[in-house]
């Protein structure tokens, strides 16, 4: 039996067709069907402007940002298997991950460097979109969604910073959240704090940390924001962002 | 220089070096693409001809399968390889267990917030840490709504939108990326400025006597009622001044009438916020001005 006949036999069979739903010959019809009949690929339109392929035009930064988000979701989920968000064991869990868990160090490195890379790629994506004027009508609102995603990306990274429970994360988050003390009206060291009665035990920083200092509750809150709340919010905005790219006329190109 | 090498080779600082190189490269790329386009336009070519160059007769649209899918697949593989190499070459930092009683000097926020931390030198936390970050986010969001220029959508150009690009490049490259680099590489113990060849001495002290605006220029105590009034006047004049300045020029008036009153007010206020930072930096660095406006409740 030659391979062509075998291939034909398989691709005409019930099993193959139940999954793929279209022929495999490369022709304009199947090129369209391949995108339209696949739930993941159909995020794309069927055709795009040729400019969308040019690296010197897109810098590939939006796509890489999304890919890094996926890498972070996978490595982050694996890290969750080895981590308890409590003051007693969090730091020991990281040590355990580094020295005992097979490929634990690699896993942690991948997560950390992907996070840094995602911050850079999301900045560069914004830079590219600005420089090509791609925020102009009809894409104004998608730019707004993009700015939200950029902010959320930095918050995701920031909440993850505390989780190692080491000096680096602890002080970085202390420095960062101390800013909240100075919030006008809502922070106990901010302007007009006496009008609202803000104190270290009821102000906006207290709400962020679940206490007046960065301690166990802050670790748990950072963990929940980092692993559940923010990823869900980001995923929702990504869906809107991608959907709007198509609804607003696809990737921008010279008209 | 050993000190400088130590700082840039810190695992968490390596991404900043990478970011600086990438920002530099992409700035060059965007501006050289823009120059090519502008040159072609000046020769009388249409937008499409100028953007597509000698590929003008290629098909304008292509099928996603296989062209885009193939590219995404390759990009994902390349990024995966890059991440594996990075992760094998460099270990994520892990310092000693968190200890609230041992404060490292300098205490730094994560690297992507160091631009904001650097602003703390010039403004009190309620401005540098709360107001300005919010103004930045809101300011970015309103860009599409205050830019009345319909040209330059979907291609690189400078001549068709010089104002928008100049303001953005100033904000992004100088006020964000450069300040982040300064906060990372030159700010040592006590947030004192150290040049790359200087050692980060934890005992270093810089004798600096700061004065407030009204003391310096009028000899009136900033805490007094008159001093406070002077400070308020400076702020109260700054915003209308920045908004009025463009109106002196014919092009500025054209822009304003194109934008309409609401858009122009939003744009002017954001611009005044943005330019207040370099102004305050100048006053602080060269004239040692600490506060412009002192009140019993807050200081600016």
Coordinates of C-alpha atoms in Angstrom, one line a residue:
Chain A
X1 CA 0.0 0.0 0.0
X2 CA 1.5 3.3 -1.0
X3 CA 1.5 6.3 1.4
X4 CA -0.8 8.4 -0.7
X5 CA -3.4 5.8 -0.7
X6 CA -3.0 5.4 3.1
X7 CA -3.3 9.1 3.6
X8 CA -6.4 9.2 1.5
X9 CA -7.8 6.3 3.5
X10 CA -7.2 8.1 6.7
X11 CA -8.4 11.5 5.7
X12 CA -11.6 10.1 4.2
X13 CA -12.4 8.1 7.3
X14 CA -15.1 8.9 9.8
X15 CA -12.6 9.6 12.7
X16 CA -10.5 12.1 10.7
X17 CA -13.5 13.9 9.3
X18 CA -15.3 14.1 12.6
X19 CA -12.3 16.2 13.9
X20 CA -11.1 18.1 10.8
X21 CA -14.3 18.6 8.9
X22 CA -12.5 19.5 5.7
X23 CA -10.3 18.2 2.9
X24 CA -6.5 18.3 3.3
X25 CA -5.6 19.3 -0.2
X26 CA -4.0 22.7 -0.3
X27 CA -6.3 24.9 -2.2
X28 CA -7.9 28.3 -1.5
X29 CA -11.0 26.6 -0.2
X30 CA -9.2 24.5 2.4
X31 CA -7.0 27.4 3.4
X32 CA -10.1 29.3 4.4
X33 CA -11.7 26.2 6.1
X34 CA -8.6 25.5 8.1
X35 CA -8.9 28.8 9.8
X36 CA -12.7 28.9 10.1
X37 CA -13.3 25.4 11.4
X38 CA -10.7 25.6 14.2
X39 CA -11.7 27.2 17.4
X40 CA -8.1 28.5 18.1
X41 CA -7.3 29.6 14.6
X42 CA -10.6 31.4 14.1
X43 CA -9.4 34.1 16.4
X44 CA -7.8 35.2 13.1
X45 CA -9.7 36.5 10.2
X46 CA -9.4 34.4 7.0
X47 CA -7.3 36.9 5.2
X48 CA -5.1 39.7 6.6
X49 CA -3.4 42.7 4.9
X50 CA 0.1 41.6 3.8
X51 CA 1.5 44.3 6.1
X52 CA 0.4 42.2 9.0
X53 CA 3.1 39.7 8.1
X54 CA 5.9 42.2 8.0
X55 CA 8.1 42.1 11.1
X56 CA 9.3 45.6 10.4
X57 CA 5.7 46.7 10.6
X58 CA 4.3 44.8 13.6
X59 CA 7.5 43.9 15.5
X60 CA 5.5 40.8 16.4
X61 CA 5.2 42.3 19.9
X62 CA 1.4 41.8 20.4
X63 CA 1.6 38.2 19.5
X64 CA 4.7 37.6 21.6
X65 CA 3.0 39.3 24.6
X66 CA 0.1 36.8 24.2
X67 CA 2.4 33.9 23.8
X68 CA 4.3 34.9 27.0
X69 CA 1.0 35.2 28.8
X70 CA 0.4 31.5 27.8
X71 CA 3.9 30.5 28.9
X72 CA 3.3 32.2 32.2
X73 CA 0.0 30.5 32.7
X74 CA 1.5 27.1 32.1
X75 CA 4.7 27.6 34.2
X76 CA 2.6 29.4 36.9
X77 CA 0.2 26.5 37.2
X78 CA 3.1 24.1 37.6
X79 CA 4.7 26.4 40.2
X80 CA 1.4 26.4 42.2
X81 CA 1.8 22.6 42.7
X82 CA 4.8 23.3 44.9
X83 CA 3.9 26.5 46.7
X84 CA 1.9 27.4 49.8
X85 CA 1.1 31.0 50.3
X86 CA 1.8 31.2 54.1
X87 CA 4.6 32.9 55.9
X88 CA 5.7 29.6 57.5
X89 CA 6.6 27.7 54.4
X90 CA 6.5 30.1 51.4
X91 CA 10.3 30.8 51.4
X92 CA 11.1 27.1 52.1
X93 CA 8.9 26.1 49.2
X94 CA 11.1 28.2 46.9
X95 CA 14.2 26.6 48.3
X96 CA 12.6 23.2 47.9
X97 CA 11.7 24.2 44.3
X98 CA 15.3 25.3 43.6
X99 CA 17.1 22.3 45.1
X100 CA 14.8 19.3 45.2
X101 CA 12.1 19.5 42.6
X102 CA 13.2 18.1 39.3
X103 CA 13.7 21.0 36.9
X104 CA 12.3 23.3 39.6
X105 CA 15.0 25.9 39.1
X106 CA 14.4 25.9 35.4
X107 CA 10.6 26.2 36.0
X108 CA 11.1 29.2 38.3
X109 CA 13.5 30.9 36.0
X110 CA 11.2 30.4 33.0
X111 CA 8.4 32.0 34.9
X112 CA 10.4 35.0 36.1
X113 CA 12.1 35.7 32.8
X114 CA 8.9 35.3 30.9
X115 CA 7.3 37.9 33.3
X116 CA 10.1 40.4 32.6
X117 CA 9.9 39.7 28.9
X118 CA 6.2 40.2 28.9
X119 CA 6.6 43.7 30.5
X120 CA 9.1 44.6 27.8
X121 CA 7.0 43.2 25.0
X122 CA 3.8 44.9 26.1
X123 CA 5.6 48.3 26.3
X124 CA 7.1 47.7 22.8
X125 CA 3.7 46.7 21.5
X126 CA 2.3 50.0 22.7
X127 CA 5.2 51.8 21.2
X128 CA 4.6 50.1 17.8
X129 CA 0.9 50.8 17.8
X130 CA 1.6 54.4 18.6
X131 CA 4.2 54.8 16.0
X132 CA 2.0 53.4 13.2
X133 CA -0.9 55.5 14.4
X134 CA -3.0 52.4 14.8
X135 CA -5.0 53.9 17.7
X136 CA -6.7 56.2 15.3
X137 CA -10.4 55.8 14.4
X138 CA -12.0 53.3 14.4
X139 CA -9.5 51.7 16.8
X140 CA -9.7 54.2 19.6
X141 CA -11.4 52.0 22.1
X142 CA -9.1 49.0 21.5
X143 CA -6.2 51.3 22.4
X144 CA -8.0 52.0 25.7
X145 CA -8.3 48.3 26.4
X146 CA -4.7 47.9 25.5
X147 CA -3.6 50.5 28.1
X148 CA -5.7 48.6 30.7
X149 CA -3.9 45.4 29.7
X150 CA -0.5 47.1 30.0
X151 CA -1.4 48.3 33.5
X152 CA -2.7 44.9 34.5
X153 CA 0.4 43.2 33.2
X154 CA 2.5 45.4 35.5
X155 CA 0.2 44.6 38.4
X156 CA 0.4 40.9 37.7
X157 CA 4.2 41.1 37.8
X158 CA 4.1 43.3 41.0
X159 CA 1.8 40.8 42.9
X160 CA 4.1 38.0 41.9
X161 CA 7.1 39.8 43.2
X162 CA 6.1 39.3 46.9
X163 CA 5.4 35.5 46.6
X164 CA 9.1 34.4 47.1
X165 CA 8.9 35.9 50.5
X166 CA 12.6 37.0 50.3
X167 CA 14.2 40.3 51.0
X168 CA 14.0 41.4 47.4
X169 CA 10.3 40.8 47.0
X170 CA 9.4 42.0 50.5
X171 CA 11.1 45.3 50.2
X172 CA 10.1 46.0 46.7
X173 CA 6.4 45.4 47.6
X174 CA 6.9 47.4 50.8
X175 CA 8.3 50.4 48.8
X176 CA 5.5 50.0 46.3
X177 CA 2.6 49.7 48.7
X178 CA 3.9 52.5 50.9
X179 CA 2.9 54.8 48.1
X180 CA -0.7 54.0 48.9
X181 CA -0.3 55.6 52.3
X182 CA 0.0 58.9 50.5
X183 CA -3.3 58.6 48.5
X184 CA -5.3 61.8 49.0
X185 CA -8.3 61.2 51.3
X186 CA -7.8 57.4 51.3
X187 CA -4.3 57.0 52.7
X188 CA -3.3 57.8 56.3
X189 CA -0.4 60.0 55.3
X190 CA -2.1 61.5 52.3
X191 CA -3.5 65.0 52.1
X192 CA -6.8 65.4 53.9
X193 CA -6.5 62.1 55.7
X194 CA -8.0 63.7 58.8
X195 CA -11.2 64.5 56.9
X196 CA -11.9 60.8 56.2
X197 CA -10.4 59.5 59.4
X198 CA -7.9 57.4 57.5
X199 CA -5.5 55.6 59.8
X200 CA -2.9 52.8 59.2
X201 CA -5.6 50.4 60.3
X202 CA -8.4 51.3 57.9
X203 CA -6.8 53.1 54.9
X204 CA -6.4 51.9 51.3
X205 CA -3.0 50.4 52.0
X206 CA -4.6 48.3 54.8
X207 CA -7.1 47.0 52.2
X208 CA -4.3 46.1 49.8
X209 CA -2.2 44.3 52.5
X210 CA -4.9 42.9 54.7
X211 CA -3.0 44.5 57.6
X212 CA -0.8 47.5 58.5
X213 CA 2.4 45.8 57.5
X214 CA 3.5 43.4 54.7
X215 CA 2.9 40.0 56.4
X216 CA 1.0 36.8 56.1
X217 CA -2.3 38.4 54.9
X218 CA -0.5 40.4 52.3
X219 CA 1.2 37.2 51.0
X220 CA -2.2 35.5 50.7
X221 CA -3.8 38.5 49.0
X222 CA -0.9 38.9 46.6
X223 CA -1.2 35.1 45.8
X224 CA -4.9 35.3 45.1
X225 CA -4.6 38.4 43.0
X226 CA -1.7 36.9 41.2
X227 CA -3.0 33.4 40.5
X228 CA -6.7 33.9 40.2
X229 CA -8.2 37.4 40.1
X230 CA -5.8 39.2 37.8
X231 CA -5.3 36.4 35.3
X232 CA -9.1 36.1 35.0
X233 CA -9.5 39.9 34.5
X234 CA -6.6 39.9 32.0
X235 CA -8.0 36.9 30.1
X236 CA -11.3 38.7 29.8
X237 CA -9.7 41.9 28.5
X238 CA -7.5 39.9 26.1
X239 CA -10.7 38.4 24.6
X240 CA -12.1 41.8 24.2
X241 CA -8.9 43.1 22.7
X242 CA -8.6 40.4 20.1
X243 CA -12.2 40.5 19.2
X244 CA -12.0 44.3 18.7
X245 CA -9.0 44.0 16.5
X246 CA -11.2 42.1 14.0
X247 CA -14.4 44.2 14.6
X248 CA -12.4 47.4 14.2
X249 CA -11.2 46.5 10.7
X250 CA -8.4 44.1 11.4
X251 CA -4.7 44.9 11.8
X252 CA -3.9 48.4 10.6
X253 CA -2.3 48.8 7.2
X254 CA -1.8 51.8 4.8
X255 CA -5.1 52.6 3.1
Chain B
X1 CA 33.4 50.3 37.0
X2 CA 33.3 47.0 38.9
X3 CA 30.3 48.4 40.8
X4 CA 28.6 49.3 37.5
X5 CA 29.2 45.8 36.1
X6 CA 27.8 44.3 39.4
X7 CA 24.6 46.4 39.0
X8 CA 23.9 45.7 35.3
X9 CA 24.7 42.0 35.7
X10 CA 22.3 41.5 38.6
X11 CA 19.8 38.9 37.2
X12 CA 16.9 41.2 37.7
X13 CA 18.6 44.1 36.0
X14 CA 19.5 42.1 32.9
X15 CA 16.0 42.6 31.5
X16 CA 16.5 46.4 31.8
X17 CA 19.7 46.2 29.7
X18 CA 17.8 44.1 27.2
X19 CA 14.9 46.6 27.2
X20 CA 17.2 49.5 26.6
X21 CA 18.8 47.8 23.6
X22 CA 15.4 46.9 22.2
X23 CA 13.9 50.3 22.7
X24 CA 16.9 51.8 21.0
X25 CA 16.7 49.4 18.1
X26 CA 13.0 49.9 17.6
X27 CA 13.2 53.6 17.8
X28 CA 15.8 53.5 15.1
X29 CA 13.6 51.1 13.0
X30 CA 10.4 53.2 13.4
X31 CA 12.2 56.5 12.6
X32 CA 14.1 55.1 9.6
X33 CA 10.8 53.5 8.2
X34 CA 9.2 56.9 8.7
X35 CA 12.0 58.7 6.9
X36 CA 11.8 56.3 4.0
X37 CA 8.0 56.9 3.8
X38 CA 8.2 60.6 4.1
X39 CA 10.9 60.8 1.4
X40 CA 8.7 58.8 -1.0
X41 CA 5.7 61.0 -0.2
X42 CA 7.8 64.1 -0.8
X43 CA 8.5 62.7 -4.3
X44 CA 4.8 62.7 -4.9
X45 CA 3.9 59.1 -4.3
X46 CA 0.5 58.1 -2.8
X47 CA 0.3 56.7 0.7
X48 CA 0.0 53.2 -0.6
X49 CA 2.9 53.5 -3.1
X50 CA 5.1 55.1 -0.4
X51 CA 4.3 52.4 2.2
X52 CA 4.5 49.4 -0.1
X53 CA 7.6 50.5 -2.0
X54 CA 8.6 48.3 -4.9
X55 CA 6.1 45.6 -3.7
X56 CA 3.2 47.7 -4.8
X57 CA 1.9 45.1 -7.3
X58 CA 2.0 42.2 -4.8
X59 CA -1.5 41.1 -3.5
X60 CA -2.7 43.4 -0.8
X61 CA -4.3 40.6 1.3
X62 CA -3.0 37.1 2.0
X63 CA -4.6 34.1 3.6
X64 CA -3.9 33.5 7.3
X65 CA -3.3 29.8 6.6
X66 CA -0.4 29.2 5.9
X67 CA 1.2 32.7 6.0
X68 CA 0.3 34.1 9.4
X69 CA -0.1 30.8 11.2
X70 CA 3.4 29.8 10.0
X71 CA 4.9 33.0 11.3
X72 CA 3.2 32.8 14.6
X73 CA 4.4 29.2 15.0
X74 CA 8.0 30.2 14.2
X75 CA 7.8 33.2 16.6
X76 CA 6.5 31.0 19.4
X77 CA 9.4 28.5 18.8
X78 CA 12.0 31.2 18.7
X79 CA 10.7 32.8 21.9
X80 CA 10.6 29.3 23.6
X81 CA 14.2 28.7 22.7
X82 CA 15.2 32.2 23.8
X83 CA 13.5 31.6 27.2
X84 CA 15.1 28.2 27.7
X85 CA 18.6 29.7 27.0
X86 CA 17.9 32.6 29.3
X87 CA 16.6 30.4 32.0
X88 CA 19.6 28.0 31.8
X89 CA 22.1 30.8 31.7
X90 CA 20.7 33.0 34.5
X91 CA 19.1 32.0 37.8
X92 CA 16.2 34.0 39.2
X93 CA 17.3 35.9 42.2
X94 CA 16.4 34.7 45.7
X95 CA 17.7 36.7 48.6
X96 CA 17.5 35.9 52.3
X97 CA 14.1 35.3 53.9
X98 CA 12.0 38.4 54.3
X99 CA 13.0 40.3 57.4
X100 CA 11.1 43.5 58.3
X101 CA 14.0 44.5 60.7
X102 CA 16.7 44.5 58.0
X103 CA 16.1 47.3 55.5
X104 CA 18.3 47.0 52.4
X105 CA 19.9 50.2 51.3
X106 CA 18.9 51.2 48.6
X107 CA 15.3 49.7 48.9
X108 CA 14.0 49.6 45.4
X109 CA 10.7 48.8 43.8
X110 CA 10.5 46.3 40.9
X111 CA 12.5 47.6 38.0
X112 CA 9.5 48.6 35.9
X113 CA 8.4 51.0 38.6
X114 CA 11.8 52.6 39.1
X115 CA 11.0 55.5 36.9
X116 CA 8.2 56.3 39.3
X117 CA 10.5 55.9 42.3
X118 CA 12.9 58.3 40.7
X119 CA 10.1 60.9 40.5
X120 CA 9.9 60.6 44.3
X121 CA 13.1 62.7 44.4
X122 CA 11.2 65.6 42.9
X123 CA 7.6 65.2 44.2
X124 CA 6.0 64.0 47.4
X125 CA 4.6 60.5 47.4
X126 CA 1.0 61.6 46.9
X127 CA 2.0 63.1 43.6
X128 CA 4.8 60.8 42.5
X129 CA 3.2 57.6 43.7
X130 CA -0.5 58.3 43.3
X131 CA -1.5 61.2 41.1
X132 CA 1.2 60.9 38.4
X133 CA 0.7 57.1 37.8
X134 CA -3.0 57.7 37.4
X135 CA -2.4 60.7 35.1
X136 CA -0.1 58.6 33.0
X137 CA -2.6 55.8 32.6
X138 CA -5.5 58.1 31.9
X139 CA -3.3 60.3 29.7
X140 CA -2.4 57.2 27.6
X141 CA -6.0 56.2 27.3
X142 CA -7.2 59.5 26.0
X143 CA -4.6 59.8 23.3
X144 CA -6.9 58.6 20.5
X145 CA -9.6 61.0 21.6
X146 CA -7.5 64.1 21.7
X147 CA -5.4 63.5 18.5
X148 CA -7.5 65.1 15.8
X149 CA -5.1 64.2 13.0
X150 CA -6.6 61.5 10.7
X151 CA -3.3 61.0 8.9
X152 CA -0.7 58.4 9.6
X153 CA -2.9 55.5 10.4
X154 CA -1.3 52.1 9.6
X155 CA 2.2 53.2 8.5
X156 CA 5.3 54.9 9.9
X157 CA 5.6 58.6 9.3
X158 CA 7.0 61.6 11.0
X159 CA 6.1 64.5 8.8
X160 CA 2.3 63.7 8.8
X161 CA 2.2 63.8 12.6
X162 CA 5.2 65.5 14.0
X163 CA 3.6 66.9 17.2
X164 CA 2.0 63.6 18.3
X165 CA 5.3 61.7 17.8
X166 CA 7.5 64.3 19.4
X167 CA 5.3 64.4 22.6
X168 CA 5.1 60.6 22.7
X169 CA 8.8 60.0 22.2
X170 CA 9.6 62.6 24.9
X171 CA 7.2 61.0 27.3
X172 CA 8.2 57.4 26.6
X173 CA 12.0 57.7 26.0
X174 CA 12.9 60.4 28.4
X175 CA 10.3 60.5 31.1
X176 CA 9.7 56.7 31.3
X177 CA 12.6 54.7 29.9
X178 CA 15.5 57.1 30.8
X179 CA 14.1 57.6 34.3
X180 CA 13.8 53.9 34.8
X181 CA 17.4 53.5 33.7
X182 CA 18.5 56.3 36.1
X183 CA 16.6 54.7 39.0
X184 CA 18.2 51.4 38.3
X185 CA 21.8 52.2 37.5
X186 CA 22.7 55.5 39.1
X187 CA 20.8 55.5 42.3
X188 CA 22.7 53.9 45.1
X189 CA 22.4 53.9 48.9
X190 CA 20.2 56.7 50.2
X191 CA 19.0 57.1 46.6
X192 CA 22.1 59.2 46.1
X193 CA 23.3 59.7 42.5
X194 CA 26.4 57.5 41.7
X195 CA 28.2 57.7 38.4
X196 CA 29.0 54.3 36.8
X197 CA 32.6 54.5 37.9
X198 CA 31.8 55.3 41.5
X199 CA 31.5 52.8 44.3
X200 CA 28.1 52.6 46.1
X201 CA 29.2 53.8 49.5
X202 CA 26.5 53.1 52.1
X203 CA 27.9 55.9 54.2
X204 CA 27.9 58.5 51.5
X205 CA 26.3 61.8 52.4
X206 CA 25.5 64.6 50.0
X207 CA 25.3 67.9 51.7
X208 CA 22.3 69.6 50.0
X209 CA 20.4 72.5 51.5
X210 CA 17.0 72.7 49.8
X211 CA 14.9 75.8 49.8
X212 CA 11.4 76.5 48.8
X213 CA 10.4 78.5 45.8
X214 CA 9.1 81.6 47.6
X215 CA 12.2 81.7 49.9
X216 CA 14.6 81.6 46.9
X217 CA 13.0 84.1 44.7
X218 CA 11.1 86.5 47.1
X219 CA 12.8 85.9 50.4
X220 CA 9.3 85.1 51.9
X221 CA 9.0 82.0 54.1
X222 CA 7.1 79.3 52.1
X223 CA 5.2 78.4 55.3
X224 CA 3.8 81.9 55.7
X225 CA 0.4 82.9 54.2
X226 CA 2.0 85.1 51.5
X227 CA 4.6 82.4 50.7
X228 CA 1.8 79.9 50.3
X229 CA -0.1 82.3 48.1
X230 CA 2.9 82.8 45.8
X231 CA 3.3 79.0 45.5
X232 CA -0.4 78.7 44.6
X233 CA -0.1 81.5 42.1
X234 CA 2.8 79.6 40.3
X235 CA 0.7 76.5 40.0
X236 CA -2.4 78.4 39.0
X237 CA -0.4 80.2 36.3
X238 CA 1.5 77.1 35.1
X239 CA -1.6 75.2 33.7
X240 CA -3.2 78.1 31.8
X241 CA 0.3 79.2 30.6
X242 CA 1.0 75.8 29.0
X243 CA -2.4 75.8 27.5
X244 CA -2.1 79.4 26.1
X245 CA 1.5 79.1 24.8
X246 CA 0.6 77.2 21.6
X247 CA -2.1 79.8 20.8
X248 CA 0.5 82.4 20.1
X249 CA 1.4 80.5 16.9
X250 CA -0.8 80.2 13.9
X251 CA -0.4 76.4 13.8
X252 CA -1.3 76.2 17.5
X253 CA -4.5 78.1 16.9
X254 CA -5.4 75.9 13.9
X255 CA -4.8 72.8 16.1
X256 CA -7.0 74.3 18.9
X257 CA -9.9 75.0 16.5
X258 CA -9.5 71.6 15.0
X259 CA -9.7 70.0 18.4
X260 CA -12.5 72.0 20.0
X261 CA -12.5 73.4 23.5
X262 CA -13.0 70.2 25.5
X263 CA -10.3 68.2 23.7
X264 CA -7.9 71.1 23.8
X265 CA -8.4 71.6 27.6
X266 CA -7.8 67.9 28.3
X267 CA -4.7 68.0 26.0
X268 CA -3.4 71.2 27.6
X269 CA -3.8 69.9 31.1
X270 CA -2.1 66.6 30.4
X271 CA 0.7 68.5 28.6
X272 CA 1.1 70.8 31.7
X273 CA 1.3 67.7 34.0
X274 CA 3.9 66.1 31.7
X275 CA 6.1 69.2 31.4
X276 CA 5.8 69.9 35.2
X277 CA 8.1 67.0 35.8
X278 CA 11.1 68.2 33.8
X279 CA 10.5 71.7 35.2
X280 CA 10.5 70.5 38.8
X281 CA 13.6 68.3 38.0
X282 CA 15.4 71.4 36.7
X283 CA 14.4 73.5 39.7
X284 CA 15.4 70.7 42.1
X285 CA 18.7 69.8 40.5
X286 CA 20.0 73.2 39.6
X287 CA 18.4 75.5 42.1
X288 CA 17.8 73.1 45.0
X289 CA 14.1 73.9 45.1
X290 CA 12.2 71.5 47.3
X291 CA 8.6 72.7 47.2
X292 CA 6.9 75.3 45.0
X293 CA 3.7 75.4 47.0
X294 CA 3.5 74.7 50.7
X295 CA 0.2 74.4 52.5
X296 CA -0.7 73.0 56.0
X297 CA -2.2 70.0 54.2
X298 CA 0.1 69.1 51.4
X299 CA 3.1 70.4 49.5
X300 CA 3.8 70.5 45.8

